[in-house]
């Protein structure tokens, strides 16, 4: 009985840790997307200003 309870707790702990890892991965991915979106917007804004000066 105690062995089964211990195994159940181990499985539950592993599952919670795995869910936590996926949450971190998704959060980091979303942050990376937001940063790349802001940087690409600024890059094209500066590129547009440079091209405007030469045309």
Short mmCIF file of C-alpha atoms in Angstrom, two decimals:
data_model
loop_
_atom_site.label_atom_id
_atom_site.label_comp_id
_atom_site.label_asym_id
_atom_site.label_seq_id
_atom_site.Cartn_x
_atom_site.Cartn_y
_atom_site.Cartn_z
CA UNK A 1 0.00 0.00 0.00
CA UNK A 2 2.69 2.49 0.98
CA UNK A 3 4.73 1.55 -2.05
CA UNK A 4 1.80 2.35 -4.34
CA UNK A 5 1.22 5.66 -2.59
CA UNK A 6 4.90 6.55 -2.97
CA UNK A 7 4.83 5.67 -6.69
CA UNK A 8 1.69 7.73 -7.17
CA UNK A 9 3.31 10.72 -5.48
CA UNK A 10 6.42 10.29 -7.63
CA UNK A 11 4.33 10.24 -10.80
CA UNK A 12 2.34 13.28 -9.67
CA UNK A 13 5.50 15.20 -8.81
CA UNK A 14 7.07 14.34 -12.16
CA UNK A 15 3.94 15.40 -14.01
CA UNK A 16 3.80 18.74 -12.15
CA UNK A 17 7.46 19.36 -12.90
CA UNK A 18 6.92 18.54 -16.58
CA UNK A 19 3.96 20.94 -16.75
CA UNK A 20 6.09 23.59 -15.07
CA UNK A 21 8.82 23.06 -17.68
CA UNK A 22 6.33 23.42 -20.53
CA UNK A 23 4.96 26.61 -18.96
CA UNK A 24 8.48 28.04 -18.81
CA UNK A 25 9.19 27.06 -22.41
CA UNK A 26 5.96 28.65 -23.64
CA UNK A 27 6.54 31.80 -21.59
CA UNK A 28 10.10 32.16 -22.90
CA UNK A 29 8.89 31.59 -26.47
CA UNK A 30 6.23 34.29 -26.10
CA UNK A 31 8.77 36.72 -24.66
CA UNK A 32 11.15 35.96 -27.55
CA UNK A 33 8.40 36.58 -30.09
CA UNK A 34 7.52 39.90 -28.48
CA UNK A 35 11.14 41.05 -28.43
CA UNK A 36 11.75 40.01 -32.05
CA UNK A 37 8.55 41.79 -33.13
CA UNK A 38 9.66 45.02 -31.44
CA UNK A 39 13.18 44.77 -32.85
CA UNK A 40 11.99 44.05 -36.38
CA UNK A 41 9.60 47.01 -36.19
CA UNK A 42 12.46 49.31 -35.12
CA UNK A 43 14.78 47.85 -37.76
CA UNK A 44 12.34 48.53 -40.59
CA UNK A 45 11.57 51.97 -39.19
CA UNK A 46 15.27 52.91 -39.31
CA UNK A 47 15.68 51.27 -42.72
CA UNK A 48 12.74 53.30 -44.02
CA UNK A 49 14.29 56.52 -42.73
CA UNK A 50 17.61 55.70 -44.39
CA UNK A 51 15.97 54.85 -47.71
CA UNK A 52 13.85 58.01 -47.53
CA UNK A 53 16.99 60.15 -47.20
CA UNK A 54 18.59 58.54 -50.26
CA UNK A 55 15.53 58.78 -52.49
#
